[in-house]
XYZ file of C-alpha atoms in Angstrom:
785
model
C 9.569 -8.817 3.935
C 12.048 -6.197 2.677
C 15.151 -8.326 3.243
C 15.551 -12.043 2.406
C 13.886 -14.715 4.524
C 15.438 -15.479 7.894
C 16.969 -18.801 6.840
C 18.891 -17.148 3.982
C 20.063 -14.329 6.254
C 21.288 -16.844 8.848
C 23.097 -18.824 6.169
C 24.827 -15.706 4.805
C 25.766 -14.684 8.360
C 27.515 -18.021 8.862
C 29.278 -17.541 5.527
C 30.412 -14.096 6.659
C 31.899 -15.450 9.878
C 33.885 -17.991 7.852
C 35.515 -15.327 5.654
C 39.108 -14.310 6.246
C 39.511 -10.887 7.966
C 41.224 -9.516 4.879
C 38.200 -10.484 2.748
C 35.795 -8.950 5.286
C 37.826 -5.755 5.229
C 37.406 -5.495 1.469
C 33.667 -4.909 2.025
C 34.498 -1.736 3.964
C 35.557 0.195 0.851
C 33.592 3.405 0.281
C 35.181 4.849 -2.866
C 33.551 5.094 -6.276
C 34.533 1.511 -7.168
C 33.159 -0.013 -3.940
C 30.020 -1.522 -5.490
C 31.999 -2.983 -8.370
C 34.450 -4.601 -5.930
C 31.569 -6.053 -3.880
C 30.141 -7.616 -7.037
C 33.517 -9.106 -7.971
C 34.037 -10.547 -4.477
C 30.500 -11.969 -4.203
C 30.759 -13.455 -7.693
C 33.847 -15.364 -6.553
C 32.372 -16.275 -3.157
C 29.012 -17.585 -4.411
C 29.065 -21.357 -3.877
C 26.887 -24.228 -5.132
C 25.643 -24.718 -1.564
C 24.286 -21.142 -1.640
C 22.434 -21.809 -4.870
C 21.047 -25.114 -3.555
C 19.722 -23.444 -0.413
C 18.105 -20.645 -2.410
C 16.478 -23.210 -4.693
C 15.062 -25.064 -1.684
C 13.755 -21.847 -0.171
C 12.191 -20.839 -3.499
C 10.410 -24.191 -3.714
C 8.807 -23.411 -0.365
C 6.503 -20.866 -2.019
C 3.335 -21.786 -3.883
C 3.627 -19.794 -7.091
C 2.996 -22.529 -9.628
C -0.505 -23.432 -10.815
C -1.996 -26.368 -8.905
C -5.225 -28.087 -10.104
C -5.935 -29.288 -6.567
C -5.752 -25.719 -5.315
C -8.185 -24.667 -8.048
C -10.725 -27.232 -6.852
C -10.237 -26.243 -3.224
C -10.789 -22.529 -3.825
C -13.780 -23.108 -6.115
C -15.468 -25.322 -3.524
C -14.709 -22.856 -0.728
C -16.137 -20.099 -2.900
C -19.296 -22.141 -3.437
C -19.683 -22.568 0.338
C -19.389 -18.838 0.938
C -21.822 -18.184 -1.914
C -24.395 -20.496 -0.318
C -24.001 -18.504 2.918
C -24.626 -15.324 0.868
C -21.152 -14.040 1.714
C -20.698 -12.825 -1.842
C -17.556 -10.733 -1.311
C -15.741 -13.648 0.262
C -16.985 -15.931 -2.506
C -15.726 -13.572 -5.232
C -12.249 -13.439 -3.677
C -12.077 -17.227 -3.374
C -13.166 -17.667 -6.999
C -10.380 -15.228 -7.930
C -7.901 -17.414 -6.057
C -9.272 -20.338 -8.051
C -8.670 -18.588 -11.392
C -5.012 -18.132 -10.410
C -4.550 -21.905 -10.331
C -6.619 -22.727 -13.433
C -4.933 -22.954 -16.799
C -6.106 -20.496 -19.485
C -8.661 -21.537 -22.104
C -9.957 -24.419 -20.019
C -13.355 -25.305 -18.613
C -11.925 -24.877 -15.103
C -11.019 -21.256 -15.761
C -14.387 -20.519 -17.405
C -16.345 -22.011 -14.487
C -14.481 -19.877 -11.947
C -15.199 -16.722 -13.942
C -18.861 -17.720 -14.341
C -19.246 -18.392 -10.622
C -17.537 -15.095 -9.800
C -19.945 -13.294 -12.138
C -22.833 -14.679 -10.061
C -21.253 -13.294 -6.879
C -20.832 -9.861 -8.457
C -24.430 -9.970 -9.696
C -25.673 -10.396 -6.123
C -23.363 -7.551 -5.030
C -25.039 -5.337 -7.676
C -21.663 -4.959 -9.432
C -23.292 -5.343 -12.823
C -20.513 -4.003 -15.048
C -18.008 -6.324 -13.381
C -20.470 -9.195 -13.695
C -20.725 -8.576 -17.456
C -16.939 -8.552 -17.773
C -16.693 -11.922 -16.015
C -19.432 -13.365 -18.222
C -17.345 -12.349 -21.238
C -14.237 -13.945 -19.697
C -16.141 -17.169 -18.996
C -17.186 -17.349 -22.647
C -13.665 -16.527 -23.864
C -12.155 -19.399 -21.844
C -14.578 -22.028 -23.162
C -17.667 -22.034 -20.940
C -19.676 -25.236 -21.624
C -22.393 -24.613 -24.217
C -24.915 -26.603 -22.195
C -24.711 -24.012 -19.417
C -24.922 -20.958 -21.678
C -28.649 -20.241 -21.083
C -28.067 -19.629 -17.373
C -25.178 -17.293 -18.157
C -27.152 -15.410 -20.841
C -30.062 -14.856 -18.467
C -27.654 -13.343 -15.955
C -26.236 -11.140 -18.711
C -29.707 -9.922 -19.663
C -30.544 -9.139 -16.036
C -27.325 -7.127 -15.695
C -28.095 -5.144 -18.832
C -31.586 -4.447 -17.519
C -30.205 -3.263 -14.180
C -27.832 -0.937 -16.048
C -30.667 0.477 -18.135
C -29.319 -0.994 -21.384
C -32.736 -2.283 -22.442
C -32.003 -2.692 -26.164
C -28.934 -4.858 -25.495
C -30.932 -6.901 -22.993
C -33.643 -7.506 -25.620
C -31.060 -8.697 -28.171
C -29.500 -11.031 -25.594
C -32.920 -12.532 -24.769
C -33.694 -12.942 -28.482
C -30.417 -14.808 -29.044
C -31.067 -16.928 -25.965
C -34.597 -17.809 -27.113
C -33.322 -18.912 -30.531
C -30.540 -20.950 -28.936
C -32.936 -22.711 -26.584
C -35.408 -23.438 -29.393
C -32.682 -24.742 -31.726
C -31.375 -27.133 -29.095
C -34.863 -27.940 -27.808
C -33.373 -27.402 -24.400
C -34.303 -25.491 -21.306
C -36.118 -26.363 -18.151
C -39.520 -25.029 -17.180
C -37.822 -22.683 -14.685
C -35.571 -21.316 -17.423
C -38.578 -20.686 -19.691
C -40.364 -18.843 -16.881
C -37.361 -16.596 -16.209
C -36.996 -15.932 -19.924
C -40.667 -14.942 -20.269
C -40.495 -12.782 -17.164
C -37.440 -10.901 -18.454
C -39.066 -10.304 -21.847
C -42.012 -8.672 -20.106
C -39.645 -6.513 -17.999
C -37.808 -5.366 -21.120
C -41.063 -4.014 -22.511
C -42.243 -2.406 -19.240
C -39.059 -0.986 -17.649
C -38.583 2.828 -17.562
C -36.297 4.931 -19.692
C -32.639 3.827 -19.398
C -31.517 7.292 -18.319
C -33.821 7.047 -15.290
C -32.805 3.487 -14.543
C -29.084 4.164 -14.505
C -28.250 7.671 -13.258
C -24.678 8.899 -13.441
C -22.923 8.500 -10.109
C -20.844 11.160 -8.414
C -17.750 9.006 -8.754
C -18.125 8.999 -12.524
C -18.334 12.784 -12.787
C -15.476 13.739 -10.457
C -12.573 15.636 -11.963
C -9.060 14.329 -11.695
C -6.897 16.359 -9.323
C -3.869 17.988 -10.961
C -1.312 20.627 -9.930
C -2.720 24.105 -10.571
C 0.023 24.945 -13.103
C 2.741 22.969 -14.864
C 6.263 23.169 -13.454
C 8.720 23.569 -16.332
C 11.690 22.321 -14.282
C 10.215 19.489 -12.180
C 7.814 17.062 -13.908
C 4.683 16.047 -11.975
C 5.104 19.014 -9.599
C 3.190 22.241 -9.111
C 4.623 25.535 -10.313
C 4.495 26.563 -6.635
C 7.682 24.621 -5.868
C 11.317 24.920 -6.966
C 14.339 22.609 -6.776
C 17.357 23.750 -4.758
C 20.567 22.134 -3.578
C 23.261 22.747 -0.980
C 25.970 20.624 0.695
C 24.164 20.293 4.032
C 20.708 19.292 2.793
C 21.338 17.881 -0.662
C 18.482 18.416 -3.092
C 15.251 19.811 -1.662
C 12.073 21.644 -2.642
C 10.980 25.124 -1.563
C 7.781 27.120 -2.042
C 7.957 29.813 -4.733
C 4.778 31.417 -3.390
C 2.430 31.103 -0.422
C 0.760 27.680 -0.518
C -2.641 27.059 1.059
C -3.581 23.918 3.044
C -4.784 21.143 0.737
C -3.016 22.504 -2.355
C -1.662 19.757 -4.598
C 2.136 19.977 -4.871
C 3.242 16.692 -6.461
C 1.341 13.952 -8.256
C 3.784 11.291 -9.407
C 3.480 7.719 -10.595
C 6.144 5.409 -9.203
C 8.991 4.646 -11.575
C 8.771 1.129 -10.159
C 6.666 -0.527 -7.476
C 6.403 -4.073 -6.151
C 3.437 -5.339 -4.177
C 4.297 -6.568 -0.685
C 3.377 -10.262 -0.532
C 2.872 -10.493 3.245
C 4.925 -12.494 5.686
C 3.502 -16.004 5.223
C 0.682 -15.836 2.683
C 2.678 -17.617 -0.034
C 4.492 -20.149 2.105
C 3.685 -23.680 1.040
C 1.308 -25.405 3.454
C 2.156 -28.658 5.206
C 1.241 -31.710 3.099
C -1.816 -32.463 5.216
C -3.026 -28.892 5.477
C -5.434 -27.018 3.243
C -4.518 -23.994 1.170
C -4.540 -20.578 2.736
C -7.919 -18.810 2.503
C -6.689 -15.656 4.237
C -7.269 -12.528 2.174
C -4.092 -10.525 1.493
C -3.447 -7.196 -0.207
C -2.255 -9.194 -3.218
C -5.765 -10.632 -3.595
C -7.343 -7.178 -3.727
C -4.948 -5.084 -5.825
C -3.505 -5.093 -9.319
C 0.137 -6.194 -9.206
C 1.125 -3.558 -11.784
C -0.826 -0.341 -11.101
C -1.808 -1.271 -7.492
C -5.412 -0.287 -8.224
C -7.912 -1.916 -5.816
C -9.812 -4.649 -7.634
C -11.883 -7.690 -6.732
C -12.232 -9.081 -10.244
C -8.568 -9.860 -10.832
C -7.171 -11.389 -14.033
C -4.480 -14.001 -13.307
C -1.117 -14.383 -14.982
C -1.224 -17.249 -17.457
C 2.101 -18.655 -16.271
C 2.096 -18.430 -12.446
C -0.422 -18.362 -9.609
C 1.092 -15.270 -7.970
C 0.663 -12.255 -10.251
C -2.789 -10.874 -11.000
C -4.063 -7.714 -12.622
C -7.011 -5.355 -12.926
C -7.249 -5.580 -16.716
C -5.901 -7.295 -19.798
C -3.993 -4.108 -20.594
C -2.159 -4.086 -17.245
C -1.340 -7.777 -17.612
C 0.077 -7.228 -21.102
C 2.141 -4.197 -20.059
C 3.564 -6.047 -17.060
C 4.466 -9.042 -19.225
C 6.220 -6.970 -21.869
C 8.119 -4.764 -19.383
C 9.225 -7.200 -16.677
C 6.974 -10.143 -15.838
C 8.192 -12.136 -18.825
C 11.469 -12.391 -16.866
C 10.021 -12.513 -13.341
C 7.294 -15.124 -13.928
C 9.481 -18.221 -13.538
C 11.422 -16.604 -10.664
C 8.444 -16.064 -8.379
C 9.613 -18.310 -5.535
C 13.180 -16.968 -5.697
C 11.983 -13.363 -5.544
C 9.739 -14.098 -2.572
C 12.641 -15.759 -0.757
C 15.057 -12.884 -1.447
C 12.633 -10.180 -0.322
C 10.984 -7.069 -1.715
C 14.188 -5.010 -2.000
C 15.806 -7.515 -4.374
C 12.551 -7.703 -6.323
C 12.348 -3.902 -6.656
C 16.010 -3.779 -7.740
C 15.455 -6.371 -10.465
C 12.287 -4.739 -11.751
C 14.015 -1.345 -11.794
C 16.777 -2.472 -14.131
C 14.308 -4.414 -16.291
C 12.246 -1.241 -16.750
C 15.339 0.896 -17.414
C 16.862 -1.492 -19.946
C 20.345 -2.981 -20.244
C 21.769 -0.204 -22.427
C 20.751 2.633 -20.092
C 21.854 0.711 -16.994
C 25.247 -0.109 -18.484
C 25.902 3.485 -19.487
C 25.086 4.902 -16.058
C 27.038 2.253 -14.164
C 30.067 2.965 -16.317
C 30.078 6.719 -15.744
C 28.630 7.208 -12.285
C 30.592 8.272 -9.222
C 28.801 9.373 -6.036
C 29.320 11.517 -3.003
C 27.546 11.813 0.325
C 25.574 14.561 1.996
C 24.323 15.019 5.508
C 20.710 13.923 5.166
C 21.526 11.103 2.824
C 18.664 11.272 0.346
C 20.616 12.566 -2.667
C 24.201 13.460 -3.589
C 25.197 17.047 -4.256
C 28.127 16.800 -6.642
C 28.706 14.100 -9.201
C 31.505 14.290 -11.813
C 29.380 12.771 -14.564
C 26.652 15.400 -14.093
C 27.155 18.495 -16.273
C 27.778 21.752 -14.403
C 24.356 23.241 -15.082
C 22.871 26.530 -14.008
C 20.453 26.060 -11.132
C 17.354 28.238 -11.147
C 16.064 28.871 -7.616
C 12.717 30.135 -6.315
C 13.638 33.759 -6.882
C 14.370 32.952 -10.536
C 18.039 33.854 -10.013
C 20.752 31.701 -11.522
C 23.672 30.110 -9.697
C 26.246 27.581 -10.817
C 25.739 24.299 -9.030
C 25.413 20.821 -10.520
C 22.186 19.177 -9.346
C 22.232 15.394 -9.807
C 19.250 14.034 -11.691
C 18.910 17.128 -13.885
C 19.626 17.223 -17.600
C 21.954 19.740 -19.253
C 19.131 22.296 -19.420
C 18.504 22.101 -15.673
C 15.252 20.115 -15.880
C 14.862 17.374 -13.278
C 14.318 13.976 -14.866
C 11.564 11.971 -13.185
C 13.006 8.765 -14.605
C 15.795 6.235 -14.151
C 18.519 8.873 -14.457
C 17.221 10.704 -11.361
C 16.556 7.466 -9.517
C 20.099 6.249 -10.144
C 21.482 9.371 -8.429
C 19.858 8.541 -5.090
C 22.525 7.685 -2.524
C 23.323 4.009 -1.805
C 25.122 4.987 1.447
C 27.988 2.597 0.804
C 29.926 4.163 3.681
C 27.082 3.899 6.220
C 26.018 0.278 5.631
C 27.907 -2.343 7.616
C 30.322 -4.619 5.693
C 28.238 -7.672 6.612
C 25.049 -6.033 5.312
C 26.792 -5.253 2.021
C 27.893 -8.891 1.843
C 24.287 -10.033 2.394
C 22.984 -7.714 -0.315
C 25.817 -8.539 -2.715
C 25.493 -12.309 -2.366
C 21.697 -12.085 -2.709
C 21.989 -10.017 -5.891
C 24.612 -12.357 -7.410
C 22.498 -15.424 -6.573
C 19.502 -13.744 -8.241
C 21.580 -12.839 -11.308
C 22.673 -16.470 -11.578
C 19.041 -17.625 -11.443
C 18.080 -14.894 -13.889
C 20.603 -16.139 -16.440
C 19.219 -19.658 -16.104
C 15.517 -18.790 -16.174
C 15.053 -15.862 -18.552
C 13.965 -16.739 -22.090
C 15.605 -15.044 -23.815
C 18.277 -14.247 -21.248
C 18.777 -10.494 -20.678
C 22.466 -11.021 -21.342
C 22.341 -13.832 -23.835
C 24.651 -11.915 -26.148
C 26.949 -10.574 -23.449
C 28.859 -13.601 -22.247
C 30.410 -13.856 -18.781
C 31.340 -10.916 -16.559
C 33.673 -8.675 -18.490
C 36.551 -6.485 -17.251
C 35.609 -3.425 -15.231
C 36.623 -1.095 -18.042
C 33.728 -2.381 -20.137
C 31.079 -2.318 -17.394
C 28.504 -4.101 -19.530
C 26.373 -7.224 -19.532
C 25.608 -9.058 -16.299
C 28.248 -7.110 -14.362
C 26.443 -3.819 -15.049
C 23.108 -5.345 -13.992
C 24.603 -6.752 -10.802
C 26.240 -3.430 -9.859
C 23.039 -1.510 -10.613
C 20.867 -3.984 -8.673
C 23.220 -3.861 -5.688
C 23.123 -0.073 -5.809
C 19.315 -0.098 -5.815
C 19.080 -2.582 -2.930
C 21.303 -0.314 -0.827
C 19.402 2.795 -1.961
C 16.125 1.286 -0.847
C 17.232 1.295 2.786
C 16.845 5.104 2.793
C 14.902 5.905 -0.364
C 12.225 3.230 -0.550
C 8.759 4.750 -0.391
C 6.160 2.575 1.254
C 2.923 2.765 -0.753
C -0.018 2.643 1.652
C -3.733 2.044 1.277
C -6.767 2.112 3.528
C -8.007 -1.452 3.953
C -11.501 -2.245 5.172
C -11.572 -4.322 8.355
C -15.341 -4.448 8.880
C -17.307 -7.637 8.295
C -19.346 -8.077 5.140
C -22.639 -6.254 5.438
C -21.519 -3.789 8.134
C -22.987 -0.327 7.621
C -20.062 1.413 9.316
C -16.769 1.056 7.496
C -13.732 0.305 9.633
C -10.463 1.025 7.830
C -6.826 0.724 8.747
C -3.769 1.880 6.868
C -1.627 -0.934 5.481
C 1.636 -0.943 3.576
C 0.642 -2.089 0.133
C 3.855 -1.905 -1.875
C 7.405 -0.568 -2.046
C 8.554 1.747 -4.804
C 10.851 4.450 -6.124
C 9.414 7.961 -6.618
C 12.140 10.260 -8.040
C 10.329 13.558 -7.359
C 8.836 12.646 -3.970
C 12.343 11.518 -2.940
C 13.436 15.156 -3.215
C 11.510 16.037 -0.034
C 13.542 16.163 3.157
C 12.240 14.934 6.506
C 10.607 16.792 9.353
C 9.011 15.369 12.496
C 6.506 18.222 12.084
C 5.906 18.129 8.304
C 3.996 20.695 6.291
C 2.739 18.163 3.735
C 0.616 15.043 3.669
C 1.301 12.023 1.440
C -1.428 9.750 0.106
C -1.648 7.234 -2.713
C -4.051 6.340 -5.483
C -2.750 3.011 -6.673
C 0.885 3.537 -7.696
C 0.470 7.330 -7.843
C 1.829 9.321 -4.909
C 0.083 12.601 -4.050
C 1.717 15.320 -1.933
C -0.582 18.048 -0.552
C 0.136 20.955 1.766
C -1.148 20.122 5.255
C -0.869 23.720 6.474
C -0.029 27.178 5.130
C 3.487 27.137 3.610
C 5.067 30.554 3.217
C 7.067 31.600 0.168
C 10.682 30.456 0.494
C 9.828 27.787 3.103
C 11.123 24.262 2.508
C 8.578 21.581 1.534
C 8.908 18.850 4.168
C 7.624 15.316 4.483
C 7.656 12.905 7.434
C 9.634 9.691 6.833
C 7.784 7.932 9.668
C 8.913 9.266 13.057
C 6.315 11.968 13.822
C 6.243 14.229 16.870
C 2.679 13.106 17.658
C 3.715 9.453 17.842
C 7.216 9.407 19.392
C 9.369 11.438 21.724
C 12.497 13.119 20.388
C 14.885 10.400 21.639
C 12.961 7.604 19.921
C 12.624 9.608 16.721
C 16.338 10.364 16.539
C 17.220 6.706 17.122
C 14.939 5.557 14.310
C 16.130 8.187 11.858
C 19.773 7.494 12.677
C 19.403 3.717 12.263
C 17.433 3.778 8.991
C 18.311 7.069 7.312
C 21.779 7.773 8.784
C 21.158 11.379 9.882
C 20.267 13.411 12.965
C 17.096 15.440 12.625
C 17.271 19.176 13.353
C 13.682 20.070 12.472
C 11.757 22.619 14.522
C 9.993 19.960 16.577
C 13.270 18.300 17.571
C 14.924 21.632 18.358
C 12.011 22.652 20.577
C 12.095 19.384 22.523
C 15.865 19.527 22.906
C 15.654 23.088 24.278
C 12.851 22.071 26.660
C 13.673 18.467 27.620
C 11.287 16.228 29.451
C 12.999 16.870 32.782
C 12.078 20.583 32.718
C 8.783 20.382 30.810
C 7.247 16.981 31.511
C 4.601 15.628 29.208
C 1.499 14.036 30.764
C 2.113 10.401 31.604
C -1.395 9.413 30.553
C -2.093 8.095 34.057
C -4.203 9.739 36.724
C -4.601 9.347 40.447
C -7.285 6.771 41.366
C -8.150 8.842 44.461
C -8.453 12.469 43.322
C -8.219 11.965 39.507
C -5.344 14.457 39.170
C -2.470 13.655 36.793
C 0.334 11.345 37.897
C 3.860 12.549 37.126
C 7.276 10.931 37.293
C 9.539 8.381 35.682
C 9.654 4.908 37.225
C 7.681 6.026 40.275
C 4.735 8.377 39.743
C 3.272 10.783 42.286
C -0.006 12.665 42.266
C 0.205 16.192 40.831
C -2.209 17.350 43.520
C -0.060 18.484 46.469
C -2.816 17.685 48.966
C -2.912 14.043 47.780
C -0.261 11.525 48.816
C -1.156 8.772 46.338
C 1.611 7.201 44.243
C 2.167 4.200 41.972
C 4.937 2.491 40.042
C 4.937 2.888 36.262
C 5.471 -0.863 35.833
C 2.317 -1.619 37.815
C 0.226 0.870 35.820
C 1.535 -0.421 32.496
C 0.651 -3.956 33.600
C -2.926 -2.739 34.190
C -2.948 -1.243 30.699
C -1.851 -4.591 29.221
C -4.637 -6.387 31.085
C -7.180 -3.921 29.705
C -5.818 -4.356 26.186
C -6.344 -8.100 26.435
C -9.952 -7.556 27.516
C -10.522 -5.152 24.629
C -9.080 -7.756 22.260
C -11.519 -10.349 23.656
C -14.402 -7.898 23.116
C -13.390 -7.467 19.457
C -13.480 -11.246 19.014
C -17.051 -11.214 20.370
C -17.914 -8.480 17.863
C -16.525 -10.546 14.987
C -18.683 -13.472 16.141
C -21.807 -11.230 16.051
C -22.110 -11.304 19.847
C -22.472 -7.555 20.112
C -24.408 -7.426 23.400
C -21.698 -9.397 25.205
C -18.998 -7.262 23.595
C -20.709 -4.110 24.855
C -20.858 -5.414 28.435
C -17.157 -6.276 28.363
C -16.197 -2.916 26.810
C -18.288 -0.965 29.351
C -16.407 -2.781 32.103
C -13.112 -1.852 30.424
C -14.272 1.752 30.188
C -15.073 1.881 33.907
C -11.723 0.329 34.870
C -9.799 2.631 32.527
C -11.422 5.772 33.940
C -9.975 4.894 37.363
C -6.340 5.327 36.349
C -6.101 6.613 32.750
C -6.441 10.214 31.637
C -9.310 11.090 29.324
C -6.789 11.666 26.492
C -5.054 8.270 26.749
C -5.174 6.387 23.434
C -6.686 3.292 25.042
C -9.628 5.404 26.233
C -10.187 6.467 22.651
C -9.952 2.886 21.372
C -12.542 1.679 23.903
C -14.941 4.467 22.893
C -14.380 3.681 19.212
C -15.120 -0.030 19.727
C -18.237 0.769 21.746
C -19.422 2.939 18.854
C -18.811 0.033 16.483
C -20.712 -2.385 18.731
C -23.762 -0.130 19.118
C -23.760 0.514 15.355
C -23.924 -3.234 14.726
C -27.153 -3.265 16.772
C -28.548 -0.250 14.935
C -28.362 1.983 18.028
C -27.072 4.982 16.107
C -27.496 7.606 18.838
C -25.346 5.716 21.355
C -22.839 4.895 18.655
C -22.517 8.604 17.808
C -22.150 9.546 21.492
C -19.170 7.194 21.909
C -17.597 8.415 18.663
C -17.803 11.987 19.948
C -15.691 10.931 22.953
C -13.248 9.099 20.684
C -12.913 12.265 18.578
C -11.707 14.242 21.597
C -8.915 11.719 22.218
C -7.846 11.610 18.563
C -7.800 15.396 18.271
C -5.766 15.786 21.457
C -3.307 13.148 20.288
C -2.933 14.007 16.594
C -4.233 17.553 16.162
C -7.330 19.267 14.708
C -6.184 18.960 11.075
C -4.766 15.422 11.247
C -5.761 12.654 8.874
C -6.533 10.490 11.922
C -9.187 12.985 13.016
C -10.537 13.047 9.469
C -11.031 9.270 9.511
C -12.862 9.463 12.842
C -15.101 12.265 11.558
C -15.841 10.115 8.513
C -17.087 7.311 10.785
C -19.224 9.782 12.736
C -20.741 11.003 9.466
C -21.604 7.399 8.528
C -23.255 6.760 11.900
C -25.335 9.952 11.811
C -26.260 9.303 8.165
C -27.526 5.802 8.965
C -29.427 7.198 11.971
C -30.892 9.859 9.650
C -29.889 12.657 12.013
C -29.875 15.015 9.054
C -28.551 18.281 10.477
C -25.898 16.570 12.620
C -24.879 14.312 9.715
C -24.475 17.277 7.360
C -22.380 19.058 9.990
C -20.156 15.978 10.471
C -19.801 15.566 6.698
C -18.712 19.195 6.336
C -16.105 18.817 9.105
C -14.816 15.527 7.659
C -14.523 17.037 4.172
C -12.649 20.049 5.529
C -10.037 17.873 7.261
C -9.728 15.089 4.675
C -9.428 17.541 1.756
C -6.074 18.591 3.239
C -4.782 15.030 2.950
C -6.674 13.483 0.015
C -7.582 14.521 -3.509
C -11.268 14.604 -4.597
C -10.956 11.124 -6.176
C -10.374 9.509 -2.781
C -13.027 6.914 -1.842
C -13.855 8.576 1.463
C -14.202 11.982 -0.180
C -16.494 10.443 -2.789
C -18.628 8.702 -0.151
C -18.988 11.930 1.831
C -20.234 13.660 -1.311
C -22.724 10.877 -1.948
C -24.042 10.949 1.629
C -24.469 14.715 1.441
C -26.309 14.505 -1.898
C -28.605 11.797 -0.545
C -29.480 13.764 2.591
C -30.117 16.964 0.651
C -32.230 15.082 -1.871
C -34.312 13.378 0.823
C -34.969 16.601 2.718
C -35.388 18.825 -0.331
C -32.624 21.122 0.903
C -30.191 22.849 -1.441
């Protein structure tokens, strides 16, 4: 996904092995001119066979509009609509719009059908928008009455009675003029006219929702030195840590520290969702993140608007589509297959330089020289950066150039700061640099052929290094960004619903939605025991304090390896391989002082005889000295794998609406697990969680809640009492108790969920909003205040 497809990587590997040792050695350079030399070498080494292979790989992706695909998705959408699976139908109609040409009957019919799906989902505003789009793209006049009736019904549902009356009046005149309309149409028209006269006041019919009245979360005070950051933080720099943020005052849990929109982000396409199907196979109906999010702002959206030139890009609004086209998609549109073949990192690199502009890119490439620091996120000294005065958290001044800051000492949350992130030229292997360099040069070659007008139409061929302009500057900058992304890419995540349509309990899992550059968030160093939590609202990253942060303490973020998920050895290996540093955070220091051999962690297994804990490495013995039971770790792990397979089979039964059978299988798994797993083992928690889901599907809310309570104990023991994982589990418990109308218990669960989730999410978060709505509903029903 991040790197090019496997076939391209294998091809480049073979090319690497064929290079002379002296040429391979040239990719080991680490001085300031290293990236320029890589570009020169790859430019000379790029062969027609490389371009032919890339073209073939690009053609393997379905990004062009296909009228047969339009028909397929429209018909599949109709089938789902007939089954009353309106969400699925809406998504399939959206897929159909991506393959229909603009201003055609095909496009208008897809929008009209999608409007019907949204009408049945009670998404009336969205339905009205799709009705307007259907009309704009040439909806057949003979079918207008049906569409206008739907419009009038939407307006009535929204309490816009006057607009509904005007729509019905226009419809009545149209039908009379054409002497058209069936008896059923006339009945519906008469019925709606009566409703318009009898319906209550619009204000009562369409109350304002909580979501509409929520305030946008912002830092409590503006930071004059770091844009998008709270005044509670300050930028510092030293040779060992590079740039980093510290607290200028005591910071409370949940306090908003940074709210930053990505300088650039690219939606992750998924591993196979855009691969061309076999000739005899149908198109892919699987729903991907790209079907449910805007490709520019990453906002979740069902009613997507497709790009007019390709079937890949889609947007939440006409405004987003226009902005994307003007800023970068004008160039990317015809390169869709090539970008998918070369991977997300190449795509992010291209979009970054397109957003920055040729003039800015050329200037920075010409002047920049970099150095390396220990943690590898940002350089400390750079000759082209003016020697500014750095203002620290105590408001004292010290002379130290901080890369990414302007001459006044203000950090620039823009391309200038992004460009100063380290590419780690010294740490990447020569072969990896060859892969990245050849990929970038191949993309630049395609870019010159495809772009209209070409970004370097007036520049000519690669010019001498002294000039550093035109395509050479773009290639060097793109290579730099591809290498930077290895350490500085920020995965944008989102909570994706996994429950079936119509389920009352929402199952969500965190998925990687996109990859982007966040100049301010990149200032945070890593800790395996962080004091912040990172969440996203579309392409906006939000950093909140996850615990009390004392004045002068460094603001720390987890890059992935967390002490709750991995032991110290595994964490260090992952950080060393991806980020090129050894972690010396408090969690790692504590574990290194007290290694596993002297302070063993529970194995998660327990004695089947006396239920005491089993301890050991390859061979485990009972912790109870009076018991002689023992077992091999391999045997116990094999039992765990068998149980996991049974749990997987139970989930398949749940998806097929065979809840009773799923419950029987899960209860058997629970009984088997209790024989040899500790009560805090993650599999125990998963079984309890799935049992809760199964009982909820049958409407047995009390049993569902009982199993969730057991799951909560496992999650809290594993992740901690203030963890986001516990917050998600509390949210599910609140939903179960709400649906079971256990008022006092539901209100208690809602309060606990809000307390935990408010540390990790801003008030605009969907779960926070739903908790507020559940609370308001319960208080309203009971008359409590």
